[in-house]
């Protein structure tokens, strides 16, 4: 299942193989100047599924222009082949912008709405890291604890791997989503109920990539271990912890850890091309996805996301996630000491020590429009990108109900349209216009990872 060297340093702007349990930190928030400012093709084929919400700009502000750019680029993404897209941007000054665009064929199947529940993939890791930090604040554990203390005998070399290394991807553990045994679950053809320990065992049966703490490499196995140790420390399941320690206290009514393929509310339908229409770049073993046929696509909404586990099984909405991000980054959820831990990062690329950094369940980097703290996610049928400023007062969410064409870098046109939209969303979040092509170097991205990201 290894499509590229998982331990290679992140490559600016490259789409990573990310859907495996959620999403490798591709945060190719890839703010390549000019992409968002390019001329747009006609948008007649894009069908709005909900009226956009316009934000009245302040006097002399370019808010209207930024909104128009977001709307145009959302239409472009659909024109490029996305089934739909939900964009939510809050610049900290007034009512957030919410834009929904959808391909006509997908709208006939199920109308997409800004409030739809969505499989958040690897954004789950931010929730899991928050839970660990909350437990640390209560004295139940420490980020410096060796994994062996909590999971004796379950992780080879666990005496040298700390909880922090699990959270910031410096453990060296092989990514379980690269194991071929998981492919049937990824495709929706295996209803096996994977536990955290099952997924952990799948990962550690492979040799580690490097000695603990010596490098950075995205690993869903680290978060499978986090799920297992959360159960050990608290006696509660990740689903119960998300409900009781995060969702209920913050009033997140549509955020939960999925324990099967069922949804709790109105939800976005996710799609992948059927086998006959899957792009050639998608490997043969991933071309036949299970689900209900919808023309040239397959509806994967009912597929069980359990293979994502503590690395990628959470469901949420654009609004809920923005609220969670605000609480997390503002310090409303965590004490000051844990906020310091949250913001302590390691370089994702050893050749760029001042470049993109990874912390506990979150990544940070500079973009042409400002610094972001973010994560993204990929799950069969669902791609998501969540970004915010350091204080959590500004946020951007981009949700696209498809994944494989991103995962395998199989559709350059779709990828370019997505990068343009994310660029514009992050710039709008910061209250700035999208830079022109001449003002930004093509390498100014947050970075990317390798491996299906749960």
Short mmCIF file of C-alpha atoms in Angstrom, two decimals, residues 122-141 143 163-164 166-168 223 226-227 229-230 233-234 238 241-247 249-250 252 255 310 314 321 323-335 337-339 341-343 359-363 375:
data_model
loop_
_atom_site.label_atom_id
_atom_site.label_comp_id
_atom_site.label_asym_id
_atom_site.label_seq_id
_atom_site.Cartn_x
_atom_site.Cartn_y
_atom_site.Cartn_z
CA UNK A 122 -7.56 13.21 9.99
CA UNK A 123 -8.94 16.32 11.63
CA UNK A 124 -9.93 13.72 14.23
CA UNK A 125 -6.32 13.91 15.41
CA UNK A 126 -6.83 17.46 16.67
CA UNK A 127 -9.67 16.24 18.88
CA UNK A 128 -7.63 13.30 20.16
CA UNK A 129 -4.68 15.56 20.97
CA UNK A 130 -7.02 17.93 22.84
CA UNK A 131 -8.26 15.01 24.93
CA UNK A 132 -4.71 13.99 25.83
CA UNK A 133 -3.89 17.58 26.79
CA UNK A 134 -7.01 17.80 28.96
CA UNK A 135 -5.94 14.63 30.77
CA UNK A 136 -2.47 16.05 31.25
CA UNK A 137 -3.98 19.19 32.78
CA UNK A 138 -5.80 16.96 35.26
CA UNK A 139 -2.61 15.09 36.17
CA UNK A 140 -3.78 11.79 34.70
CA UNK A 141 -0.77 11.54 32.36
CA UNK A 143 3.25 14.08 27.37
CA UNK A 163 3.14 10.44 24.17
CA UNK A 164 4.29 13.69 22.59
CA UNK A 166 2.77 9.98 19.07
CA UNK A 167 0.97 13.30 18.85
CA UNK A 168 3.49 15.18 16.69
CA UNK A 223 -2.98 7.89 16.84
CA UNK A 226 -3.41 7.33 21.35
CA UNK A 227 -6.87 5.80 21.07
CA UNK A 229 -4.04 4.63 25.74
CA UNK A 230 -7.04 6.97 26.14
CA UNK A 233 -6.20 5.83 31.16
CA UNK A 234 -9.90 6.74 31.35
CA UNK A 238 -12.89 7.56 22.21
CA UNK A 241 -14.61 10.97 25.44
CA UNK A 242 -15.38 13.06 22.36
CA UNK A 243 -19.01 13.30 23.47
CA UNK A 244 -18.41 14.06 27.14
CA UNK A 245 -15.19 16.09 27.10
CA UNK A 246 -15.48 18.02 23.82
CA UNK A 247 -18.85 17.98 22.06
CA UNK A 249 -19.16 21.16 26.83
CA UNK A 250 -18.71 23.17 23.63
CA UNK A 252 -21.15 20.82 19.23
CA UNK A 255 -19.77 16.35 16.23
CA UNK A 310 -8.76 7.57 16.66
CA UNK A 314 -14.92 11.80 13.67
CA UNK A 321 -15.48 22.60 13.64
CA UNK A 323 -16.43 26.54 17.03
CA UNK A 324 -14.12 23.79 18.27
CA UNK A 325 -11.09 25.44 16.66
CA UNK A 326 -11.96 28.77 18.27
CA UNK A 327 -12.26 27.16 21.72
CA UNK A 328 -9.02 25.24 21.26
CA UNK A 329 -6.79 28.02 19.97
CA UNK A 330 -8.26 30.79 22.14
CA UNK A 331 -7.43 28.93 25.34
CA UNK A 332 -11.08 28.42 26.29
CA UNK A 333 -10.66 24.64 26.27
CA UNK A 334 -7.14 24.16 27.64
CA UNK A 335 -5.19 25.71 30.53
CA UNK A 337 0.38 25.14 30.32
CA UNK A 338 -1.33 22.90 27.79
CA UNK A 339 -1.68 25.77 25.33
CA UNK A 341 2.34 22.34 24.73
CA UNK A 342 -0.13 22.67 21.85
CA UNK A 343 1.98 25.37 20.24
CA UNK A 359 2.45 20.01 17.06
CA UNK A 360 0.00 17.77 18.93
CA UNK A 361 -2.72 17.12 16.33
CA UNK A 362 -2.11 20.39 14.55
CA UNK A 363 0.26 22.01 12.06
CA UNK A 375 -5.12 20.29 9.78
#
